[in-house]
Coordinates of C-alpha atoms in Angstrom, one line a residue:
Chain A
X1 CA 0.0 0.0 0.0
X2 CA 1.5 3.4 -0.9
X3 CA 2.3 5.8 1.5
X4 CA -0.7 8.6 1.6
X5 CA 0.3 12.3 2.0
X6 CA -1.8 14.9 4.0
X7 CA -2.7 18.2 3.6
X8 CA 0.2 20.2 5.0
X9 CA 2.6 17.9 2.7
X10 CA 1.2 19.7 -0.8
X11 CA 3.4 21.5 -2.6
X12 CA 3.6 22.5 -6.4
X13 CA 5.3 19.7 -7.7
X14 CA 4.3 17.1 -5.5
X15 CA 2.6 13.9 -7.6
X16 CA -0.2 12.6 -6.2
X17 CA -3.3 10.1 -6.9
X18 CA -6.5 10.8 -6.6
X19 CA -9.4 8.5 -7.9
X20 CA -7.0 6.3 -9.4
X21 CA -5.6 9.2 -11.0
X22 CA -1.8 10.5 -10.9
X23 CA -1.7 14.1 -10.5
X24 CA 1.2 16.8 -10.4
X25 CA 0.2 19.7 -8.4
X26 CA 1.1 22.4 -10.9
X27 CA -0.1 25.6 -8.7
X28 CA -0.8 25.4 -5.1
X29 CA -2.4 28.0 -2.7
X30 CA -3.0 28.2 1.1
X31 CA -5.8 30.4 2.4
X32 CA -6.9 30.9 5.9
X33 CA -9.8 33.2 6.9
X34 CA -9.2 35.2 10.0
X35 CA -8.9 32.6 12.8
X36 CA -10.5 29.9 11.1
X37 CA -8.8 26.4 9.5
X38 CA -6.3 26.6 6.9
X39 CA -7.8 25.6 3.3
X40 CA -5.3 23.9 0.7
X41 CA -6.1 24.8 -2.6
X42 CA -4.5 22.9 -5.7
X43 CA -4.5 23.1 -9.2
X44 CA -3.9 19.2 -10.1
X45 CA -2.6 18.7 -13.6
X46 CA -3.7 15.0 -15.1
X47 CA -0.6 13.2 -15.8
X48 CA -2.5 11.2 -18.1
X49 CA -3.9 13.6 -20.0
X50 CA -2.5 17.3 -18.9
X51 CA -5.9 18.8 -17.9
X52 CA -6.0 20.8 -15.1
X53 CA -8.4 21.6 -12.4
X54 CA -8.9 23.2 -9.0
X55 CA -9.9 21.4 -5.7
X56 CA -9.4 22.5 -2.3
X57 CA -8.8 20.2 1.1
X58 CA -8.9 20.7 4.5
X59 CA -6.0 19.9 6.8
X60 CA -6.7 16.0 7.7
X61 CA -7.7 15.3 4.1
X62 CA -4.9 12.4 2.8
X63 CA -3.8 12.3 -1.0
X64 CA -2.3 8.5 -2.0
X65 CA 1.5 8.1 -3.0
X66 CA 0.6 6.9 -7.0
X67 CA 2.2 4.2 -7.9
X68 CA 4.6 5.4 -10.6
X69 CA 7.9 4.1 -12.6
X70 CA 10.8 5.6 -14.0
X71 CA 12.5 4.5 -17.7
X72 CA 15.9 5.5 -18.9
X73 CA 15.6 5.8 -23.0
X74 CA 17.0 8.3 -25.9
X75 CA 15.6 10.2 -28.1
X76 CA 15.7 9.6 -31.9
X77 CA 13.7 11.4 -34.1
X78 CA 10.2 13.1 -34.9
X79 CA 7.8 10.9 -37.0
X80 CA 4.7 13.3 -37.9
X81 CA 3.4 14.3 -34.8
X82 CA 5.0 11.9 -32.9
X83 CA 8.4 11.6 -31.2
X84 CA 10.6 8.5 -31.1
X85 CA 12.8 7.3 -28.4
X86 CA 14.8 4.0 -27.8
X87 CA 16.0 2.0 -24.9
X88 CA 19.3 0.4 -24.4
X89 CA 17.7 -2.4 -26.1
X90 CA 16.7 -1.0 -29.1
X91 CA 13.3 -1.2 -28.2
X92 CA 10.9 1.6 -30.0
X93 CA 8.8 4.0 -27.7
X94 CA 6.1 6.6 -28.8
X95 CA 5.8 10.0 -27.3
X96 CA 3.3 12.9 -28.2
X97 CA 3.5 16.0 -28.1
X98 CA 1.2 16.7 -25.4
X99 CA 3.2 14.3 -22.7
X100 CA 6.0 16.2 -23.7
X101 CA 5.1 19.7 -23.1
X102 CA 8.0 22.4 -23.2
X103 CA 10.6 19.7 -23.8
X104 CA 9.7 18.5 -26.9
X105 CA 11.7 22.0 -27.8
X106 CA 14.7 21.2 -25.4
X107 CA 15.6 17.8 -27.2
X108 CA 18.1 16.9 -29.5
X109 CA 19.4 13.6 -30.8
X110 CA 20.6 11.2 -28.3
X111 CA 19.3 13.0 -25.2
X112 CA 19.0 10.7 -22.7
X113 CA 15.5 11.7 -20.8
X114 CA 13.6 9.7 -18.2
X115 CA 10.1 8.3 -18.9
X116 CA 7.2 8.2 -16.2
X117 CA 4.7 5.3 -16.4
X118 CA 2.0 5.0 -14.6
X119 CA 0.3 1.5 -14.6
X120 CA 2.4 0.9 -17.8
X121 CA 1.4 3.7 -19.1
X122 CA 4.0 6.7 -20.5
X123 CA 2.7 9.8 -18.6
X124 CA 5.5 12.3 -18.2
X125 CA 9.0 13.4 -19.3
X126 CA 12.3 14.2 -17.5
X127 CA 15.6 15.8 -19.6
X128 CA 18.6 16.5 -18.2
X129 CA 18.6 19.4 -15.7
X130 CA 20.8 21.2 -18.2
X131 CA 20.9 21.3 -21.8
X132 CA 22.0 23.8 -24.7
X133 CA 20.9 25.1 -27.3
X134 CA 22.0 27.8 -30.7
X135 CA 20.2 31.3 -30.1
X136 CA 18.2 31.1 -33.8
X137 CA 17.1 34.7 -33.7
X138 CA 17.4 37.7 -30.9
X139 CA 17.6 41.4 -31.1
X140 CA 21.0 42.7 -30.4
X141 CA 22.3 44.0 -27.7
X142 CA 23.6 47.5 -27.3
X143 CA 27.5 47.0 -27.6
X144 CA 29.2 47.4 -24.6
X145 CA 25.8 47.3 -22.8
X146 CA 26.5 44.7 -19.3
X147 CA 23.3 45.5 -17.4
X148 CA 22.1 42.6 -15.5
X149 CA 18.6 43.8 -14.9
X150 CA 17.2 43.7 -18.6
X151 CA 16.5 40.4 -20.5
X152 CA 15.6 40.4 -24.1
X153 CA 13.4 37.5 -25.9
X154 CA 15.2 34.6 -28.0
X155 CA 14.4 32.0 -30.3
X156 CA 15.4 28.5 -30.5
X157 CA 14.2 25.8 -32.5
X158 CA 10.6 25.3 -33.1
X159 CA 10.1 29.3 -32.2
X160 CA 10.3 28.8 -28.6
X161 CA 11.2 31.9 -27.3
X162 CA 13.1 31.9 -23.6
X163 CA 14.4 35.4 -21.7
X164 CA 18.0 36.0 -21.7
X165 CA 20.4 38.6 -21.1
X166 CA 20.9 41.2 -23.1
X167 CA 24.3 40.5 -24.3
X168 CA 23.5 37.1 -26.0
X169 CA 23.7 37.4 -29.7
X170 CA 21.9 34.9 -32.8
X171 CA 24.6 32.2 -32.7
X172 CA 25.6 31.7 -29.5
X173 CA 25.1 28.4 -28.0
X174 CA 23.1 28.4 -23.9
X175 CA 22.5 26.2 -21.6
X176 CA 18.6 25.7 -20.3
X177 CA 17.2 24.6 -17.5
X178 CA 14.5 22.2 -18.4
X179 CA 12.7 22.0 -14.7
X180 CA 11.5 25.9 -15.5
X181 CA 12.2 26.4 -19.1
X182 CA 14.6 29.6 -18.2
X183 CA 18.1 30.6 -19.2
X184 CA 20.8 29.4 -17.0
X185 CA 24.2 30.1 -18.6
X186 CA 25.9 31.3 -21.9
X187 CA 28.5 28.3 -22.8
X188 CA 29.3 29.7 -26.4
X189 CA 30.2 32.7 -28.1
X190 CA 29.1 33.3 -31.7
Chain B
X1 CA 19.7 26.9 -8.0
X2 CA 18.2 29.9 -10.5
X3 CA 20.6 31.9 -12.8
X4 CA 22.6 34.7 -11.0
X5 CA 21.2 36.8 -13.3
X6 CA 17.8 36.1 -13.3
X7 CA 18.0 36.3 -9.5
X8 CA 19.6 39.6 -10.3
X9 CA 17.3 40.9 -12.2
X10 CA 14.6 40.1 -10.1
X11 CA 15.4 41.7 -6.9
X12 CA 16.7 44.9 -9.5
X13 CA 12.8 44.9 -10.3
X14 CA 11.9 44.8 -6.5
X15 CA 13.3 48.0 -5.8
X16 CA 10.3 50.3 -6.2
X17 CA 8.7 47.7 -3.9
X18 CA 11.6 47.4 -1.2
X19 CA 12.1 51.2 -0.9
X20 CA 7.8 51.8 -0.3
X21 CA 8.3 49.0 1.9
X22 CA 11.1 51.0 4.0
X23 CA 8.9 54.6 3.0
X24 CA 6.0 52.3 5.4
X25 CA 7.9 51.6 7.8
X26 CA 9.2 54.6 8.9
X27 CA 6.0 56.2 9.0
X28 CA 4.5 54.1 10.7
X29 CA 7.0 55.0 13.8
X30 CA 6.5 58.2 12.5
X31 CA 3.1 58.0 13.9
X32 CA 3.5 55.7 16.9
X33 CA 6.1 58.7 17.8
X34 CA 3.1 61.1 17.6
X35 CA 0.5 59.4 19.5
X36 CA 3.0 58.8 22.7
X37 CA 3.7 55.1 22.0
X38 CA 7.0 53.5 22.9
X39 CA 8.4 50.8 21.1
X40 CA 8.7 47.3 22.6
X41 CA 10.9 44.7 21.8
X42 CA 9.9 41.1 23.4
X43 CA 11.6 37.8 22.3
X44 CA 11.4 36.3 19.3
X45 CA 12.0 32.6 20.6
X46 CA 9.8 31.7 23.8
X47 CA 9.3 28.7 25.9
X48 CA 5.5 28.5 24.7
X49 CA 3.6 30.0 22.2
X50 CA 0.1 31.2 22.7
X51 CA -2.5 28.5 22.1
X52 CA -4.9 29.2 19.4
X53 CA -7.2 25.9 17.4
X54 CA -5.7 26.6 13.6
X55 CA -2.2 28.4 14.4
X56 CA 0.9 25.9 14.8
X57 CA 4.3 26.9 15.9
X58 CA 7.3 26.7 14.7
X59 CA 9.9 24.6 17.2
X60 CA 13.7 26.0 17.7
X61 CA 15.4 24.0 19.5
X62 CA 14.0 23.1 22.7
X63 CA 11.5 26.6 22.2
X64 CA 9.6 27.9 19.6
X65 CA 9.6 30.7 17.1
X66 CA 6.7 33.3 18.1
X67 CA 3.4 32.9 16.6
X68 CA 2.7 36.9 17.7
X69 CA 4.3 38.5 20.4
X70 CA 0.5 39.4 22.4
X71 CA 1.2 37.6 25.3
X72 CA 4.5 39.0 26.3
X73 CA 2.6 42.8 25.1
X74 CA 0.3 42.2 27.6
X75 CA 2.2 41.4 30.6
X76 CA 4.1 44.9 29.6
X77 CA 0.6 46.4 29.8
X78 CA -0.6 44.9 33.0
X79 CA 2.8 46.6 34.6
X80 CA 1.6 49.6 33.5
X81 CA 2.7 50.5 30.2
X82 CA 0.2 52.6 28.7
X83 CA 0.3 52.8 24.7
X84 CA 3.6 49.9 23.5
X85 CA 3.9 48.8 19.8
X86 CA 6.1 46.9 18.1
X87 CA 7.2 45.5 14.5
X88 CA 8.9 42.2 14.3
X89 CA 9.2 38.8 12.6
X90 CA 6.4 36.3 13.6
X91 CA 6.5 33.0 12.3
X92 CA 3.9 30.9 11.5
X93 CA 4.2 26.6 10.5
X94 CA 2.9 25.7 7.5
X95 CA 1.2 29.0 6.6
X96 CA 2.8 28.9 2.8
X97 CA 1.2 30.9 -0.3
X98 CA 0.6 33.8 -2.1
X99 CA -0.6 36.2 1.1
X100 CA 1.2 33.8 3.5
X101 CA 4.9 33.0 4.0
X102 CA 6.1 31.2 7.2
X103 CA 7.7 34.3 8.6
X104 CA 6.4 37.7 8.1
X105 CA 6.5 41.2 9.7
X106 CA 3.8 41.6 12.1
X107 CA 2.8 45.0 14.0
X108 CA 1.1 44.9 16.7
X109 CA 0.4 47.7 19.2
X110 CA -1.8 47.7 23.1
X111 CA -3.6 51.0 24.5
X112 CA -4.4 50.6 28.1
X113 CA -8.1 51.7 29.5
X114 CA -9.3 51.5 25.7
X115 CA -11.6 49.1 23.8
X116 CA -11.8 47.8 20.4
X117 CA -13.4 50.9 19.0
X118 CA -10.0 52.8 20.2
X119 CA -7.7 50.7 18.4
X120 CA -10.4 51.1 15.1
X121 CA -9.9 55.1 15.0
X122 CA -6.3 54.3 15.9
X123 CA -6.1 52.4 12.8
X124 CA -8.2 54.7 10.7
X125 CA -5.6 57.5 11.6
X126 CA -2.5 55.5 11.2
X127 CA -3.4 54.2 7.9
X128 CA -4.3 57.4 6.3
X129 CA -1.4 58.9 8.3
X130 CA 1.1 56.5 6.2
X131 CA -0.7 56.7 2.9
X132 CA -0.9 60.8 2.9
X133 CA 2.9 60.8 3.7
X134 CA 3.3 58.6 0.7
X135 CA 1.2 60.0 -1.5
X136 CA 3.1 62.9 -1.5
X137 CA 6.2 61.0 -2.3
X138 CA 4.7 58.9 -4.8
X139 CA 3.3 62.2 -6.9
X140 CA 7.0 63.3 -6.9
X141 CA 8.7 60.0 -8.4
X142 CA 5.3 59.2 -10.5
X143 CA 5.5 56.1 -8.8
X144 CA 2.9 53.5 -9.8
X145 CA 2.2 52.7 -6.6
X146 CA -1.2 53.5 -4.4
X147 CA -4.0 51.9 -5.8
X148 CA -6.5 52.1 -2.5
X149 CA -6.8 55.8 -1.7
X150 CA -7.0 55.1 2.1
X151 CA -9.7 58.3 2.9
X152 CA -11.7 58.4 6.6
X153 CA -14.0 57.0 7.6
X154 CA -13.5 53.7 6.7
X155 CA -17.0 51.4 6.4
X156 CA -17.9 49.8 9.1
X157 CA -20.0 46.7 9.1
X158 CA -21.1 43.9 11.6
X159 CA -20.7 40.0 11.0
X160 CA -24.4 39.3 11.6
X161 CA -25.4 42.1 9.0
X162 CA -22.7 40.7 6.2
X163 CA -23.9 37.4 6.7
X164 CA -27.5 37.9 6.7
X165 CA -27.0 39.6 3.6
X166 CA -24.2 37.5 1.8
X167 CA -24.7 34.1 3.1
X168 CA -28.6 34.0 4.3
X169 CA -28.3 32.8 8.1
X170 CA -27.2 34.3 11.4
X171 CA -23.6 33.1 12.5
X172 CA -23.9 34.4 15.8
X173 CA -27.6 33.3 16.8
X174 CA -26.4 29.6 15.4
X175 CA -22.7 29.5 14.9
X176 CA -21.3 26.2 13.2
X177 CA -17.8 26.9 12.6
X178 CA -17.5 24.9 9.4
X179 CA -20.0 26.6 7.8
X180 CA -19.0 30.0 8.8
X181 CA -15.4 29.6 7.8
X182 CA -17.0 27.8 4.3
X183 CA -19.1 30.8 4.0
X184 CA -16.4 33.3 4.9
X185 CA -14.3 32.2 1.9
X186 CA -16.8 31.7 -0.2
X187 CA -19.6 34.4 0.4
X188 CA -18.6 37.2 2.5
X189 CA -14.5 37.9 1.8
X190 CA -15.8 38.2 -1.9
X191 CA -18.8 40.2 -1.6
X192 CA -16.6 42.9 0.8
X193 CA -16.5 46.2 -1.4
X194 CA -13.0 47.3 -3.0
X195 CA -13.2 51.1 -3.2
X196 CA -12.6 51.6 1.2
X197 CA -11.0 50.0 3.8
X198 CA -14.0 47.7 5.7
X199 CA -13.7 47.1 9.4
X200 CA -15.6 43.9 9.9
X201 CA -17.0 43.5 13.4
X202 CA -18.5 42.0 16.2
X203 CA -17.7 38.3 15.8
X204 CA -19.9 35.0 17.3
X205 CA -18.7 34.6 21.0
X206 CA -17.2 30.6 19.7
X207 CA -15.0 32.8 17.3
X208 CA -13.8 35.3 19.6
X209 CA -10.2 34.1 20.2
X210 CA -8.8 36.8 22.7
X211 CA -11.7 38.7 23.1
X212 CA -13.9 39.9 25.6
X213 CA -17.8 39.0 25.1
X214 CA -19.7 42.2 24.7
X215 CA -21.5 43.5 28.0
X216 CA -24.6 43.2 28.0
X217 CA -24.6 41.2 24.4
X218 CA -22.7 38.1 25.5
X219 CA -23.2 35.9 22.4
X220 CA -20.6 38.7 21.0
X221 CA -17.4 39.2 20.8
X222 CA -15.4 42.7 20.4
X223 CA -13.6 41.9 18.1
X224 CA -13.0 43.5 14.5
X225 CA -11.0 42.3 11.3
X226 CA -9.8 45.0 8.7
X227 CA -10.0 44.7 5.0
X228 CA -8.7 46.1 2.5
X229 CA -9.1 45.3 -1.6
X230 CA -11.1 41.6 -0.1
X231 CA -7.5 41.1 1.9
X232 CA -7.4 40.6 5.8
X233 CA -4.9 43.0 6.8
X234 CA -5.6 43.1 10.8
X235 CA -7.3 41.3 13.9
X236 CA -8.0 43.3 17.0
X237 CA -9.8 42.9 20.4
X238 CA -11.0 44.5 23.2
X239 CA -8.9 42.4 25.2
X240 CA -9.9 39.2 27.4
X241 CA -8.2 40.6 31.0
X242 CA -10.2 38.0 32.7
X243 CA -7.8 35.4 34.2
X244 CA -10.2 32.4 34.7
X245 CA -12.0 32.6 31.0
X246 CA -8.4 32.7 29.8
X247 CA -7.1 29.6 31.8
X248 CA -10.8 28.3 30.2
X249 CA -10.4 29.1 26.3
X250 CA -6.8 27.9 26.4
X251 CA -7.7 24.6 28.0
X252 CA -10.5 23.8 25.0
X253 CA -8.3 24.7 22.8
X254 CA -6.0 22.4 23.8
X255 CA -8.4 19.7 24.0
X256 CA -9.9 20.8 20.6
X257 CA -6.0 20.8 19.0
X258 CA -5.4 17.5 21.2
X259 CA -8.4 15.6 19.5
X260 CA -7.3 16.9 16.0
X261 CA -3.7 15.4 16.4
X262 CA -2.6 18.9 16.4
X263 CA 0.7 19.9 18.4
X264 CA -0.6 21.2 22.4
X265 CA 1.6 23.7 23.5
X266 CA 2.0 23.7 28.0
X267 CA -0.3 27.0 29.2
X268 CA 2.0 30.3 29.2
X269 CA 2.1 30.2 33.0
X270 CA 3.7 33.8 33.4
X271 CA 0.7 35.0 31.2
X272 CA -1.8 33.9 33.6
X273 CA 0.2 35.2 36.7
X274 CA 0.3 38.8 35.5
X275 CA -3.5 38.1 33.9
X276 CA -4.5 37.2 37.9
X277 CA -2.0 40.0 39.0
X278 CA -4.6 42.3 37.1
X279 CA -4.4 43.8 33.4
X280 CA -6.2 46.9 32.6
X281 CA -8.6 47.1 30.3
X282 CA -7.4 47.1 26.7
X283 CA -7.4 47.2 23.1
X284 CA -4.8 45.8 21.0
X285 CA -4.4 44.5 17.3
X286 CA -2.1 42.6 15.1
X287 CA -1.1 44.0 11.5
X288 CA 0.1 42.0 8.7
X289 CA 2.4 44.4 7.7
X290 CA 3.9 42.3 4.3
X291 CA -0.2 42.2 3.2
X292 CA -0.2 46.2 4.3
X293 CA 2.6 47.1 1.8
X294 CA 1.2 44.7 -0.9
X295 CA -2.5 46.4 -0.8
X296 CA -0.9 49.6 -0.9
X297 CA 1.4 48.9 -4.0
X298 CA -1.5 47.5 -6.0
X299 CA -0.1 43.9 -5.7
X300 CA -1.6 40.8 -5.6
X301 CA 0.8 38.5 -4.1
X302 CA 3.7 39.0 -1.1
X303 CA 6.2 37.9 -3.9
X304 CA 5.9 41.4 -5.5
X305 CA 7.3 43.0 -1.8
X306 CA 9.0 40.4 -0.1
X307 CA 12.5 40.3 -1.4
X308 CA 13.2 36.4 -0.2
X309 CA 10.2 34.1 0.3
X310 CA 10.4 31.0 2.1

């Protein structure tokens, strides 16, 4: 039997079951009217199928541990709509888009990412912490301009656009950080 | 860990925020000053916090953090301090989101041989006190700040009447705590109007916390809540100087916390001396200042004037 959590154990982040249901907790909010209980209110993102909705709990209400596994397998190459992977035994694994979320943007050939299943079932997607990418297209920055405070929008493949300093130029290669989808590091200069 | 630059760049973008914050501050002395107050400091880690059903405590070491520094306040007040305030961390276990963090800067300030309707036209004058020295700052550096012109009087309503009104039934001729707390979130806090502050009052006697019952009305308690833009900003009392109803409230509550599998805290023994000793009458309240400054700026979460969150 999985362990259960209870209330004052949410946090965003935390996967959870519900209804025979895994769940991520994608926004979380505590709210607690003048001297009265504490309300835990959570926006619970399907990790079957991504939707989202609100519910709130009380402090003894329990949330069960789902019962989830992890699979180490690389990716190969896009097929329509669909993205390809492989395990170390050549075995052939379909992801779509919607599983993939963010990352499909953030992988390249022979990234190594880590598949969730649930009940045999591929529900989410794990990349390295780090990965990097060519800037395709950004304004550029005033020359000599250092200032830390600004960021600019850039492109990388696919259009997605990230926030980055102002003194990355198109060309240079930077390294992501796929948990939040934000710029981490410049690791080439064009 | 984030990006040194993104970190960077967000507490950059916090400075309008950090300096209103610090703008706030002073003037609130500023005021205190005025009105004859003198600043108290009382500790910030203490043997035993003050028992309350929904508010847990934070242990350090073989103490705990403060909850709110009341109790210490009002053995001050019973040896005869008059008019004490003070601003300080209070920390809270648990309390985690977007007008909560699990420490926060709380003001709280006692007037001796006053009631709750003393400590209302206290906060009526303080509050348009700090927002009229702002305003005039603000103008000047066309900050964007100020979104709730803070003008006297500020409404005044009753529980009974927002509740009849909002929620159909009468929480103090038949409370049921669920339901009212239900209701609260649901009903009243959203129907509360947005233009003026609202001073809430006159809670069920079951919800009365530190309060004394009204004379003469005892199914009431003086107590009032202030809002501001549907946000609870501050709790305040006539205070409970009774020492046996005290030793009573604390006792169900820790019966109450007990049968919950919440943490019991022992009884704040010192408390009930001075209580017994004799406190005057009083009115006091507690201010959430980080939820003061983020009404005032127009924000909607404490991220926008907090510069680290837990």
């Amino acid at each position: 039997m999985a362990a259960d959590y209870t209330a004052s154990d949410f946090r965003k982040g935390l996967r959870v079951e519900l209804d025979g249901i895994p769940y991520l907790i994608s926004e979380f909010n505590f709210v607690k009217p003048g001297k009265g209980a504490a309300i835990y209110t959570c926006r619970l993102k399907s990790l079957l199928d991504g939707n989202t909705y609100v519910r709130n709990f009380r402090s003894n209400d329990t949330l069960k541990k789902p019962d989830l596994e992890e699979r180490t397998m690389r990716y190969s190459h896009k097929e329509n709509e669909d993205f390809i992977f492989m395990d170390e035994n050549f075995e052939q694994f379909t992801l779509n888009e919607k599983v993939l979320g963010d990352n499909q943007y953030f992988l390249f050939e022979d990234c190594e990412v880590h598949v969730l299943y649930h009940n045999g079932r591929p529900v989410d997607v794990t990349l390295p912490t780090f990965i990097e990418k060519v800037v395709l297209e950004t304004e550029p920055g005033a020359r000599g301009n250092t200032a830390t405070n600004t960021l600019k929008p850039a492109k990388i493949n696919g259009g997605f656009e990230i926030m980055v300093p102002l003194f990355i130029n198109q060309g240079d290669t930077i390294k992501i950080d796929t948990r939040t989808g934000e710029y981490s590091d410049r690791v080439l200069k064009k | 860990m984030r990006s040194a630059h993104l970190e960077c760049a967000r507490l950059q973008g916090l400075k309008p925020a950090l300096e209103l914050r610090s703008r706030i501050l002073s003037s609130i002395r500023d005021w205190f000053s005025g009105e004859g107050f003198i600043e108290v400091e009382t500790p910030v880690r203490i043997p035993t916090p003050a028992l309350e059903l929904h508010i847990d405590a934070e242990p350090s070491g073989d103490a705990f953090l403060r909850t709110s520094p009341e109790l210490h306040m009002k053995r001050l007040l019973a040896a005869g301090y008059g008019r004490i305030f003070q601003l300080g961390p209070c920390f809270r276990k648990g309390e985690r989101g977007t007008l909560h963090n699990p420490e926060y800067t709380m003001l709280e300030w006692y007037r001796a041989n006053a009631d709750y309707l003393d400590i209302m036209a206290d906060t009526e004058s303080l509050l348009t006190f700090v927002s009229d020295s702002l305003g005039t700052a603000a103008h000047r550096d066309g900050s964007p700040f100020l979104k709730v012109p803070l003008m006297m009087p500020f409404m005044r309503t009753t529980i009974e009447e927002l509740y009849l009104k909002h929620a159909g039934w009468n929480p103090v001729e038949a409370y049921d705590a669920e339901r009212f707390e239900h209701d609260l979130i649901a009903r009243v806090e959203p129907a509360l109007p947005r233009d003026t502050p609202v001073f809430v009052m006159d809670y069920p006697a079951q919800a009365a916390a530190l309060s004394r019952r009204k004379p003469g009305r005892e199914a009431v308690a003086e107590r009032f809540e202030l809002y501001i833009n549907g946000v609870e900003i501050a709790n305040a009392f006539s205070e409970l100087t009774d020492p046996v109803e005290q030793r009573q409230r604390f006792e169900t509550w820790a019966r109450e916390r007990k049968a919950r599998g919440a943490a019991v805290y022992p009884l704040d023994e010192e408390f009930l001396s001075a209580l017994e000793l004799g406190m005057p009458p009083a009115g006091g309240i507690a201010m959430g200042i980080d939820r003061l400054i983020m009404v005032l700026a127009g924000a909607k979460s404490l991220d926008a004037v907090m510069a680290f969150r837990e």
